[in-house]
Coordinates of C-alpha atoms in Angstrom, one line a residue:
X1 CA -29.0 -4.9 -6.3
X2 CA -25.3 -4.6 -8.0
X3 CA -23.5 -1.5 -7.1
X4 CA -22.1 -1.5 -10.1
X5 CA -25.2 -1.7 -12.2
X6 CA -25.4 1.1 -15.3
X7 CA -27.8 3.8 -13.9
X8 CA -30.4 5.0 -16.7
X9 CA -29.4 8.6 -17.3
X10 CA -30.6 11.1 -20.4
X11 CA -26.7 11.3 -21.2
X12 CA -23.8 9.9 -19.6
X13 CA -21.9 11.9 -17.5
X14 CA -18.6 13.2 -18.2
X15 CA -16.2 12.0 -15.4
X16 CA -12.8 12.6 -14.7
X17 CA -10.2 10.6 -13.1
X18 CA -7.1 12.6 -11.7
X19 CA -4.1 9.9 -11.3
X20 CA -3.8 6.5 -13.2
X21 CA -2.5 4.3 -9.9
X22 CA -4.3 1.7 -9.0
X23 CA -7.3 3.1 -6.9
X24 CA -7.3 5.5 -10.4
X25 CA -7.5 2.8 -12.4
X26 CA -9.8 0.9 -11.1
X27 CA -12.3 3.2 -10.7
X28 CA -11.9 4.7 -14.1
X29 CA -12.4 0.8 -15.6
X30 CA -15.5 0.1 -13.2
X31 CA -17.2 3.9 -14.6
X32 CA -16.4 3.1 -18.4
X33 CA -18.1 -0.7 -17.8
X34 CA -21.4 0.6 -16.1
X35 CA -21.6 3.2 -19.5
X36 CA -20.1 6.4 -18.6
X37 CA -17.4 8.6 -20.3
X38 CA -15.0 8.4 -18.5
X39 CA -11.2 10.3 -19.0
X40 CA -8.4 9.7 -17.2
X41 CA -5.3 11.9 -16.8
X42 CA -2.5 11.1 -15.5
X43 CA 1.0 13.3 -14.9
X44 CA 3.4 10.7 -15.5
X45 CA 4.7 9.5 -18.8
X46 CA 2.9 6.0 -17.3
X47 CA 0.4 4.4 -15.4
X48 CA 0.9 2.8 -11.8
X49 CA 1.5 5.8 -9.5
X50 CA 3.7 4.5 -7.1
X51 CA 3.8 1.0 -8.7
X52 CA 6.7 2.6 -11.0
X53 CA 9.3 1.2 -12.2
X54 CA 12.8 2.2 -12.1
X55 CA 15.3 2.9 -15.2
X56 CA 18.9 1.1 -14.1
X57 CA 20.5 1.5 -17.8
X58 CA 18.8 -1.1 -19.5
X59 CA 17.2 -2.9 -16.9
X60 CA 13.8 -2.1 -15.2
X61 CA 12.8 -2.8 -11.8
X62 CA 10.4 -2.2 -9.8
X63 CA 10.0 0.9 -7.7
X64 CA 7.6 0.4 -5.3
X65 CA 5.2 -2.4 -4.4
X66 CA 7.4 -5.7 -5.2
X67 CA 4.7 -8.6 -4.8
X68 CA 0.9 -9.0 -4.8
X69 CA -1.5 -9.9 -1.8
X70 CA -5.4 -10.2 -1.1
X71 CA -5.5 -11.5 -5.0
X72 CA -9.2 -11.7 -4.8
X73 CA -10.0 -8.1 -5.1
X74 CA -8.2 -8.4 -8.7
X75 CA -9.9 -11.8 -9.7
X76 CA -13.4 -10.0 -8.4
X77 CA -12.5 -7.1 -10.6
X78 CA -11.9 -8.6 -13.4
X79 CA -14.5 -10.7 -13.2
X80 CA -17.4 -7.9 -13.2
X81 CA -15.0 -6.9 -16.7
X82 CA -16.2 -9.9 -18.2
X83 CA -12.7 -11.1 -17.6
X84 CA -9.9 -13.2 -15.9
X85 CA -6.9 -12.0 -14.2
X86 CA -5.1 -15.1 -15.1
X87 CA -5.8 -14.3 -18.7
X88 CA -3.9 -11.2 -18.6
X89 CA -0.8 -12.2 -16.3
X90 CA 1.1 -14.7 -14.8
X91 CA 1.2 -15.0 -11.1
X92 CA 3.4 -17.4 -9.0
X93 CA 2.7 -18.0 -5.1
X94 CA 6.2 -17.8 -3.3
X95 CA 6.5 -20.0 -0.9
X96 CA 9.0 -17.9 1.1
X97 CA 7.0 -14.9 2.7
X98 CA 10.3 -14.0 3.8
X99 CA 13.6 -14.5 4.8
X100 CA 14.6 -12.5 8.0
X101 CA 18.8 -12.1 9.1
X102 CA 20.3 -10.1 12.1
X103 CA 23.1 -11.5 13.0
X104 CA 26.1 -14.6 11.2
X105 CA 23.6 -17.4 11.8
X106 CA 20.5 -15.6 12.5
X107 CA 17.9 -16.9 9.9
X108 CA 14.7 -17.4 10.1
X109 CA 12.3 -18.3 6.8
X110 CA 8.5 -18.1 6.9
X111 CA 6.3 -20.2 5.0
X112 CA 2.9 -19.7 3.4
X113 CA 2.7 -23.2 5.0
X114 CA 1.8 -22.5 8.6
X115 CA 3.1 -26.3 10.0
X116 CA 6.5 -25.3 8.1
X117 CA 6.9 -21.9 9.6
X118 CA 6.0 -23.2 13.5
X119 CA 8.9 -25.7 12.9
X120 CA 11.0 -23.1 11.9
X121 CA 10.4 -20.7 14.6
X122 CA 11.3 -24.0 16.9
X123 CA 14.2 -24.6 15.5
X124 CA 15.0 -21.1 15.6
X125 CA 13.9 -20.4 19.0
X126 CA 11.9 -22.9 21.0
X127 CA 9.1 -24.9 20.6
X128 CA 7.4 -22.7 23.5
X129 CA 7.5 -19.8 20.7
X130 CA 6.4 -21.8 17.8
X131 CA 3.2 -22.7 19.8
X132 CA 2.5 -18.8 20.7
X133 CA 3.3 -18.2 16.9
X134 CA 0.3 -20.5 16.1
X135 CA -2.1 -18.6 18.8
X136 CA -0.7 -14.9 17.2
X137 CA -1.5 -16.3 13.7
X138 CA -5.4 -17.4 15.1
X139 CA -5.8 -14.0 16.4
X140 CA -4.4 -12.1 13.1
X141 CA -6.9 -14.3 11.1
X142 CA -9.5 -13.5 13.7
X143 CA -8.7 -9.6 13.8
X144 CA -9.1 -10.1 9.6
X145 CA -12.3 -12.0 9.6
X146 CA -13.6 -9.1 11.8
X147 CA -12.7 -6.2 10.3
X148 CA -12.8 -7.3 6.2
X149 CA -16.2 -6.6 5.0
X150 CA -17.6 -4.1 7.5
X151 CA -13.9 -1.8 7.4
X152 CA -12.0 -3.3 4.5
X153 CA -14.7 -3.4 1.9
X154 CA -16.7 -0.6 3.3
X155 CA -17.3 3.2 3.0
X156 CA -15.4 4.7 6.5
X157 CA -16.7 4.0 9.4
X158 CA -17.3 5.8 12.9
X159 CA -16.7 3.5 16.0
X160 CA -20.1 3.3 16.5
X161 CA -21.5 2.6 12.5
X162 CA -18.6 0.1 13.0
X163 CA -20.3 -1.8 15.9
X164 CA -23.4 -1.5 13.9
X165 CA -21.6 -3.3 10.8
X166 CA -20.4 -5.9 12.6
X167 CA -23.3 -6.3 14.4
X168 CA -25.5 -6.9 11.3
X169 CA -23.6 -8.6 9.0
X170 CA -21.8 -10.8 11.5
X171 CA -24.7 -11.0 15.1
X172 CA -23.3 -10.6 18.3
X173 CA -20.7 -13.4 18.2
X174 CA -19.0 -10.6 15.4
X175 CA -19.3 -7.5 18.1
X176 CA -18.4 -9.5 21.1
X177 CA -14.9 -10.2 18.7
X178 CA -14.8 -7.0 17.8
X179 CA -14.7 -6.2 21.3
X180 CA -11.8 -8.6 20.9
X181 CA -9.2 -7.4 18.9
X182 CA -7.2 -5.2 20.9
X183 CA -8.3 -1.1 18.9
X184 CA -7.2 0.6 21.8
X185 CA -3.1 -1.3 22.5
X186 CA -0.3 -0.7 20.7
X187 CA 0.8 -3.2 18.5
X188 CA 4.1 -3.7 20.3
X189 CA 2.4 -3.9 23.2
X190 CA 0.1 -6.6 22.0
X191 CA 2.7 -8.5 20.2
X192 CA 4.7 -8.8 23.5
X193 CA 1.7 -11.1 24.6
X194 CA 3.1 -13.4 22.1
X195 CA 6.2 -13.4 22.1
X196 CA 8.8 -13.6 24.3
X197 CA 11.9 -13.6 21.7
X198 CA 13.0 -10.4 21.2
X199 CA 13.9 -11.4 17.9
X200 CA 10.1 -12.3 16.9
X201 CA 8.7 -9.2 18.5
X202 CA 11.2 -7.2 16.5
X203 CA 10.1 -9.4 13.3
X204 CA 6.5 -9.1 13.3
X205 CA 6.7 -5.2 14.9
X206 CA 7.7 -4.6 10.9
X207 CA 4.4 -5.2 9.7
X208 CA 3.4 -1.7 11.1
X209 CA 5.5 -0.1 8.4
X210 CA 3.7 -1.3 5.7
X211 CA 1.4 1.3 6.8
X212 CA 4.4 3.8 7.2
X213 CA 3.9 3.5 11.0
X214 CA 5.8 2.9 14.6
X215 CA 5.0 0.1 15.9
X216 CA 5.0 1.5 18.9
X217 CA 2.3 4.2 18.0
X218 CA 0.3 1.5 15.6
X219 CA -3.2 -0.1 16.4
X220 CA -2.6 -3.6 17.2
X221 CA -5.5 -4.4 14.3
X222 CA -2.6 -4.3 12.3
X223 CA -2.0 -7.8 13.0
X224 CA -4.0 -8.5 10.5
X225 CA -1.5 -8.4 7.7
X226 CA 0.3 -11.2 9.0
X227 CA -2.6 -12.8 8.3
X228 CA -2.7 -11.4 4.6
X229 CA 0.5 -12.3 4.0
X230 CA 0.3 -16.2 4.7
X231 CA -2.9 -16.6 2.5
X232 CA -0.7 -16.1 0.0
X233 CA 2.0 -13.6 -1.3
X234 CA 2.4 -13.8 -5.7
X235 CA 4.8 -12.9 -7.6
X236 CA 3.7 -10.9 -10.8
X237 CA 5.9 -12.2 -14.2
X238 CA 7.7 -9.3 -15.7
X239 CA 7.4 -7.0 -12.4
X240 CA 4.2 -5.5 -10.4
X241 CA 4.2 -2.9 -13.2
X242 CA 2.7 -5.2 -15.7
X243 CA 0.0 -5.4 -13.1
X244 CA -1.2 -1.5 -13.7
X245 CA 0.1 -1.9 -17.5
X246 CA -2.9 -4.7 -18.0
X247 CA -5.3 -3.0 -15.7
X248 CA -4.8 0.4 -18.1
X249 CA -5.0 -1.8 -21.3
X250 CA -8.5 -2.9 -19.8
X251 CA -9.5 0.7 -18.9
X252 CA -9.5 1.3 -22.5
X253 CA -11.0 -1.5 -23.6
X254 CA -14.0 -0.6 -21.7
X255 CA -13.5 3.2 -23.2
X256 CA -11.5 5.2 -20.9
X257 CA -9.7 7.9 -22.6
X258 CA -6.2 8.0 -21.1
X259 CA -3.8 10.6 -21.4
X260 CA -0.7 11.3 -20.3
X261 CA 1.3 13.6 -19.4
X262 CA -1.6 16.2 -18.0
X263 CA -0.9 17.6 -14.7
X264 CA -4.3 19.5 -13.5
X265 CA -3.4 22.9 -11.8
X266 CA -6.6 23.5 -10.5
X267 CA -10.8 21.8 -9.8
X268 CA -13.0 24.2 -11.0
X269 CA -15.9 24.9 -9.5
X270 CA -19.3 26.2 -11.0
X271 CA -22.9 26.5 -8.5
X272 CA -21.4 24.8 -5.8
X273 CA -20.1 21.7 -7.8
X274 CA -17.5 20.7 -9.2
X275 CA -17.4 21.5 -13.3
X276 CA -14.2 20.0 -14.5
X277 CA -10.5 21.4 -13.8
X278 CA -7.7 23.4 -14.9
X279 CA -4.5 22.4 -16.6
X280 CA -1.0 23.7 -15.7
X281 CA -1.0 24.5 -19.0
X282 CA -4.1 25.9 -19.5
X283 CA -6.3 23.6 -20.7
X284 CA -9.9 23.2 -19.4
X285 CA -11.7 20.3 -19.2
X286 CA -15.1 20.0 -18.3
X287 CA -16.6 17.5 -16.3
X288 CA -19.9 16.6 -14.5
X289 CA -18.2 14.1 -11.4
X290 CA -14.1 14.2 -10.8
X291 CA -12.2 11.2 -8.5
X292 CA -9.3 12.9 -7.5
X293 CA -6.9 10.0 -7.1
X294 CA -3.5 11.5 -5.6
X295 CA -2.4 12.1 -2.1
X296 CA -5.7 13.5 -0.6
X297 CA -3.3 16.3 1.6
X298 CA -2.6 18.0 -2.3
X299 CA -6.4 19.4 -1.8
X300 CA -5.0 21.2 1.0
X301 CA -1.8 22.7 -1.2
X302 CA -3.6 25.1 -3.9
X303 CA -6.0 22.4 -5.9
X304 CA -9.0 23.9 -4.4
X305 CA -10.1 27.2 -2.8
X306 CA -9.8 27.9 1.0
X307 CA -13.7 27.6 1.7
X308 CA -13.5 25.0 -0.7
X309 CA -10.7 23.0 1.1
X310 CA -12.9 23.7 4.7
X311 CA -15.6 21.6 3.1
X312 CA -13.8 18.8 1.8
X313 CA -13.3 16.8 5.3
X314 CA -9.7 16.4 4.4
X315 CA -7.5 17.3 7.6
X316 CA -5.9 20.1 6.9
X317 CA -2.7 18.6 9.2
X318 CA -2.0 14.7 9.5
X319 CA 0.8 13.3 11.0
X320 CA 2.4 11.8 7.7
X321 CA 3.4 8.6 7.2
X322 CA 6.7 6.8 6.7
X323 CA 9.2 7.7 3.4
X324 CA 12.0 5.9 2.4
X325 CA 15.8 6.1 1.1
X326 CA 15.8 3.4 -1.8
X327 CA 19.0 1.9 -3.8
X328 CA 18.4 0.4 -7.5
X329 CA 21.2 -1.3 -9.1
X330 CA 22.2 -5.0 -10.3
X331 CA 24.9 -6.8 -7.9
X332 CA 26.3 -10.1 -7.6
X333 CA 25.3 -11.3 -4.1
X334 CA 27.1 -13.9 -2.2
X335 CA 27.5 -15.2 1.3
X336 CA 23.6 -15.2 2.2
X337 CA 21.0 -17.1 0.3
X338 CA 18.7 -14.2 -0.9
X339 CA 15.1 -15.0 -1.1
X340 CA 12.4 -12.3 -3.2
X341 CA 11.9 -10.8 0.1
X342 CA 14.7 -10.3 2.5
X343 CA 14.5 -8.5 5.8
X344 CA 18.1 -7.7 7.3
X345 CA 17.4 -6.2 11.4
X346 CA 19.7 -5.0 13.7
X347 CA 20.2 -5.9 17.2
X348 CA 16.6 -6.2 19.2
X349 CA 17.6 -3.7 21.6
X350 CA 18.1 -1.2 19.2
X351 CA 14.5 -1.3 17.4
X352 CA 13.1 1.6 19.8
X353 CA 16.0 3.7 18.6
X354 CA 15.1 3.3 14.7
X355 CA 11.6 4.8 14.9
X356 CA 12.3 7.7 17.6
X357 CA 15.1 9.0 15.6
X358 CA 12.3 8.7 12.4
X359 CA 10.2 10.6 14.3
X360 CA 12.2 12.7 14.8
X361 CA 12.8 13.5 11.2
X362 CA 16.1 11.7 11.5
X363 CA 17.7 8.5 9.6
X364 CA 18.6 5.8 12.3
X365 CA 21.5 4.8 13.1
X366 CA 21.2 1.1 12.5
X367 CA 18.3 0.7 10.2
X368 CA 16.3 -2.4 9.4
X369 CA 17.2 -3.0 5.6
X370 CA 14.7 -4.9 3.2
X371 CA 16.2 -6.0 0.0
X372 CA 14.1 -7.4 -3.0
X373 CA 16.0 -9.8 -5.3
X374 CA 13.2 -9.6 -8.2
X375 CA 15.2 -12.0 -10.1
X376 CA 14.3 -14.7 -7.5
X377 CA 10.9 -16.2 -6.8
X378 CA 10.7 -17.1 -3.4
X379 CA 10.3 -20.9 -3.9
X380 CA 11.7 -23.0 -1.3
X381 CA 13.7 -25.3 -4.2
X382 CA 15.4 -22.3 -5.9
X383 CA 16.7 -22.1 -2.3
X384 CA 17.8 -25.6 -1.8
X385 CA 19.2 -25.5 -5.3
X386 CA 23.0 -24.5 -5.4
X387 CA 24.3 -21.6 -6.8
X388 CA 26.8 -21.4 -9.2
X389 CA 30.2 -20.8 -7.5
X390 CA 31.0 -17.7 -9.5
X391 CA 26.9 -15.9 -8.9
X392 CA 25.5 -13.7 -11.5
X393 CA 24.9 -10.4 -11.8
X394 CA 21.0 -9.3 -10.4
X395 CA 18.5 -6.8 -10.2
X396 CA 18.2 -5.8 -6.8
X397 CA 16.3 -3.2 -4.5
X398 CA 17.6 -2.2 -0.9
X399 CA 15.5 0.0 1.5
X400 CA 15.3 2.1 4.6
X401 CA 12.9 3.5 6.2
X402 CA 13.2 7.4 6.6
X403 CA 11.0 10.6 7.4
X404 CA 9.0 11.7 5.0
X405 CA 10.5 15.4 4.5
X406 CA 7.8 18.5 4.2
X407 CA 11.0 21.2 4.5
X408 CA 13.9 20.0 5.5
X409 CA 15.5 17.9 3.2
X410 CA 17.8 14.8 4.2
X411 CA 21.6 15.9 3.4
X412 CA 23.8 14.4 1.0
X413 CA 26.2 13.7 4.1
X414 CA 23.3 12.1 5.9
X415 CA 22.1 9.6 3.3
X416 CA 26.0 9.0 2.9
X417 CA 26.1 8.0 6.4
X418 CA 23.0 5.7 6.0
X419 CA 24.4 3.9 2.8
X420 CA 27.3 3.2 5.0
X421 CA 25.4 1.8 7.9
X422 CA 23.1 -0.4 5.1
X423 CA 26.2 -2.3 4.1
X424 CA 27.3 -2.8 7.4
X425 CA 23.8 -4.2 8.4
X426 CA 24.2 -6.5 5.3
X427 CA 27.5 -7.6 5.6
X428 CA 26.7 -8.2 9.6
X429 CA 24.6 -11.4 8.5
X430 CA 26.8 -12.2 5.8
X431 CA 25.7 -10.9 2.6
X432 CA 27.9 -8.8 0.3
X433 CA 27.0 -7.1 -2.8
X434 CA 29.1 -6.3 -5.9
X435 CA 27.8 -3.4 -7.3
X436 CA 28.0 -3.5 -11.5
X437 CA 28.0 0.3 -11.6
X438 CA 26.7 2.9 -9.6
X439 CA 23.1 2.3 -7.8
X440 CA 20.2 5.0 -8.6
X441 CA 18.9 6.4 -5.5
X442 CA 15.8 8.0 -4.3
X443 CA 15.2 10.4 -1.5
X444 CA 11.7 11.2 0.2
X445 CA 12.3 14.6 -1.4
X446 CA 12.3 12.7 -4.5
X447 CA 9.1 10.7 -3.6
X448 CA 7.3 14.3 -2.9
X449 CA 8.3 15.4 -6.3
X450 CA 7.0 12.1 -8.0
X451 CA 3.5 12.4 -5.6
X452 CA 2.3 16.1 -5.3
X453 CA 0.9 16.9 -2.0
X454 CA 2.8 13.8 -0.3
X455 CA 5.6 16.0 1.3
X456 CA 7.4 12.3 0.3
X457 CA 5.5 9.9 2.7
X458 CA 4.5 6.8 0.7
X459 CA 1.3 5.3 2.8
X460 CA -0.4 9.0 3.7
X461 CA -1.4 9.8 6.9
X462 CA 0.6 7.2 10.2
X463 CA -1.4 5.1 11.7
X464 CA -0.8 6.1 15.0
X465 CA -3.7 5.2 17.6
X466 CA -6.9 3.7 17.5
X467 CA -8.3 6.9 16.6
X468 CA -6.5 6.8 13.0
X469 CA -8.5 4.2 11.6
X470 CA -11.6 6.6 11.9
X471 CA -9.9 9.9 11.5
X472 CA -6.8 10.1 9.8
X473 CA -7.8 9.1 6.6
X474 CA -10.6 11.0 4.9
X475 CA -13.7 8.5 3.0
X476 CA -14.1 8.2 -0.8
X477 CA -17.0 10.3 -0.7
X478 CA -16.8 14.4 -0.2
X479 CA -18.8 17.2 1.1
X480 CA -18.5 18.7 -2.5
X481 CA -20.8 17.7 -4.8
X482 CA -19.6 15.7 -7.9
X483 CA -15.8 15.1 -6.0
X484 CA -14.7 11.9 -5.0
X485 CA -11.3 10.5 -3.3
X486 CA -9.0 7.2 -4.1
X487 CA -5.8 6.2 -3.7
X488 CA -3.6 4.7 -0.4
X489 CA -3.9 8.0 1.6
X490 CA -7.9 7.9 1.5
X491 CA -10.0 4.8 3.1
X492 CA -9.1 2.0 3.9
X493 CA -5.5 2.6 3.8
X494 CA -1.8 2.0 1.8
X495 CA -0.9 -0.8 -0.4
X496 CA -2.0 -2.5 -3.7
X497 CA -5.4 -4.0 -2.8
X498 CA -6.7 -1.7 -0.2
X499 CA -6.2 1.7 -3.2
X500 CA -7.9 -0.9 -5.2
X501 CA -10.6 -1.5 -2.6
X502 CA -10.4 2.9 -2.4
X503 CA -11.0 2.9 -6.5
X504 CA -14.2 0.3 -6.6
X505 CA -15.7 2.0 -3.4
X506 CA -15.7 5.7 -5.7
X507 CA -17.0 3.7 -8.4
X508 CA -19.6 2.6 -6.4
X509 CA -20.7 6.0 -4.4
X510 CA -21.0 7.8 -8.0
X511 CA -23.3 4.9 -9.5
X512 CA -25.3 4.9 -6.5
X513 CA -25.5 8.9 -6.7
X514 CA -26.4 8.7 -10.6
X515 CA -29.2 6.0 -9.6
X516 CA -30.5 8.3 -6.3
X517 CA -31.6 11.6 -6.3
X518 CA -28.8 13.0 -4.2
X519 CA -28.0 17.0 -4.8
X520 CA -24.4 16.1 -5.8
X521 CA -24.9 14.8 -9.4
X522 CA -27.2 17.6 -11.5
X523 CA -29.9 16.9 -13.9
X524 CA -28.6 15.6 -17.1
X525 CA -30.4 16.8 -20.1
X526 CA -30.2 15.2 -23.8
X527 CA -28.5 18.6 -24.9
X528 CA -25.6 17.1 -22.7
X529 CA -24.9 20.1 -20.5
X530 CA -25.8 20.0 -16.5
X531 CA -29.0 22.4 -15.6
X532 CA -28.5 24.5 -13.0

């Protein structure tokens, strides 16, 4: 049977969807197709959550997410619309996944062509490494395969329903490699199995903060987004914003009401149930199933009432993720050959120091720095191609990774001190930037303004020990009837696809509730009003 089928109710229900990012979104279009009413509010003047875009004078860029990977749960989704992605934007596959600096010399590209990037980690390092690159990138893909339709795609698991998952969709070749991919190592730990190159531990160590984590407190499963990443990484024409601006053009198509600018104070509750919520400035709005799709630790901060919040399965402390102190600006760069995706380290021997003085709510003293040139596409010939001797003027991004901030706020002096260090981190491999007027800045105290209930961490909860994957982050579904949970701090986790995966698994819970006879969702009756 499709999940998504349209259920065969006396009336539809009246659903609301709190947040227009992309687990919002998605959702809220999937609900509309199979015949509900659907409303979506959204506090921002915008859709896209934390794919934003920031104001530079005239110029936009974008403010969080700067490329697109796992593009099949978008094609998927816009095929049960009746649609195609392609139809709606333009997507490029870069063939730079990154370009990675530390040091005057210290390069190293990789390719979505695998044979490209072993010969590049040979020439880099040594054709001993190159060949353990190639046995790490069989184990990401093998760790991926695993853990995709029984995790990924999934509702969230316990260890043991996991076993079971595997088990019956993949027979015991799948458990004995679920056995197999390392749940209970760190994935420093596991990546020093690989590598022996400081340099390439350091490199593919960052893929833990994608998830806002430590590598040395990550799951090695997070290996896995390597994998990700070298199926393909596409650039979006006109910015990763256009991305949610389509997908909300499409929510209405299929009959979403959207509105902006509502910022719900409050989930009201009526028998038990959720009944609709609250505005901040008054306004009620009734409703017969809600997908809350913010930070799930805001259900915690005053949304809901304290029996209320007991009940929801949402931990009332996590250990929170990763923030970040980001730069937006437009620069000529010279000196270093920028790719889309640039990743500047410091010395190996450093990279411990980084994430203890993180977690310690601390900036580090020699951060890693990733810059996005969104004006470049990542193709291997605009690299090769030479640049004109006097370069133009670009829209960049820098970043650094920093604690998120709950009450102690980084100080001015501080984030001084870390802008300093960026640009000696930069100019350490070469680059320089010339700044055409003064960058716009964002603090995780700004982040927790932008994200209520976020305290300014971007992913949600860290990912720190095997137990995280089954505990930190609370599933779709809720102990309260007619409530439901999206977004990149629910399951499965941070980043475009995965809140996308979160949006399309609430979709589905609700339609299966509507078609079951589950005490969440209450009689419907032709009068349109729920009976008790």
């Amino acid at each position: 049977m499709n999940s998504l089928a349209r259920p065969t109710l006396p009336r539809s229900p009246r659903v609301l969807v709190i947040g227009a990012g992309i687990g919002g979104l998605t959702a809220a279009t999937l609900l509309a197709h199979a015949g509900l009413d659907v409303q979506l509010l959204e506090r921002a003047a915008t859709p896209g959550g934390k794919m934003r875009q920031v104001e530079v004078g005239p110029l936009r860029l974008d403010g969080g997410p700067t490329v697109l990977t796992m593009r099949w749960v978008f094609d998927a989704l816009f095929e049960r619309l009746g649609q195609s992605l392609d139809r709606h934007l333009h997507l490029k596959p870069c063939d730079v996944l990154a370009r990675h600096a530390w040091g005057p010399g210290e390069r190293l590209d990789l390719f979505a062509d695998l044979e490209r990037s072993i010969a590049a980690i040979a020439s880099f390092s040594s054709p001993g490494e190159a060949q353990r690159y190639r046995a790490f990138c069989a184990r990401a893909e093998q760790v991926y395969t695993t853990l995709d339709l029984p995790f990924m795609r999934s509702s969230r698991p316990s260890p043991g329903s996991l076993a079971w998952r595997v088990l019956g969709q993949q027979g015991p070749a799948g458990l004995r490699r679920l056995l197999n991919i390392s749940p209970f190592t760190t994935l420093w730990r596991e990546l020093g199995r690989y590598f022996h190159d400081p340099r390439l531990r350091q490199l593919f160590a960052r893929y833990a903060t994608y998830c806002g984590s430590s590598p040395f407190d990550a799951p090695a499963t997070l290996m896995l987004v390597s994998h990700v990443e070298r199926e393909a990484v596409w650039q979006v024409e006109g910015g990763m914003h256009r991305l949610a601006q389509v997908l909300a053009g499409c929510a209405q198509g299929q009959g979403v009401r959207l509105r902006y600018g509502c910022d719900v104070g409050r989930l009201v509750l009526a028998d038990g149930r959720i009944s609709g919520v609250v505005l901040t400035d008054g306004e009620r709005i009734p409703a017969d199933i809600v997908v809350f799709n913010g930070d799930a630790q805001a259900l915690n901060l005053g949304l809901v009432d304290e029996p209320v919040r007991r009940a929801l399965g949402v931990p009332a402390q996590v250990q929170r993720s990763l923030s970040a102190l980001t730069w937006h600006g437009e620069a000529q760069a010279s000196g270093f050959e920028l790719s889309h995706h640039n990743v500047f380290f410091g010395p190996p021997e450093g990279y411990r120091a980084e994430f203890e003085a993180l977690a310690l709510g601390r900036l580090p003293e020699a951060p890693t720095v990733y810059v996005c040139a969104q004006d470049r596409s990542g193709g291997a010939a605009e690299l090769r191609a030479a640049r004109p001797a006097s370069p133009r003027p670009e829209r960049l991004m820098c970043l650094v990774n920093a604690p998120a901030q709950a009450s102690a706020p980084l100080t001015d002096l501080e984030i001084e001190r870390c802008e300093a260090q960026m640009w000696t981190q930069l100019n350490r491999a070469g680059l320089q930037l010339k700044l055409t007027g003064p960058p716009v800045l964002t603090r995780p105290r700004d982040f927790a303004s932008l994200f209520p209930g976020s305290a300014g961490a971007l992913y949600g909860p860290a990912s720190q020990g095997w137990r995280a994957s089954f505990h930190a982050r609370p599933d779709g579904r809720t102990t309260l009837p007619g409530l439901f949970l999206a977004g990149g701090s629910v399951h499965p986790g941070p980043g475009v696809p995965m809140a996308a995966l979160s949006g399309q698994l609430a979709a589905e819970h609700i339609l299966a509730g509507l078609r079951s006879t589950s005490r969440w969702m209450p009689a419907l009756t032709p009068g349109g009003m729920p009976t008790p």
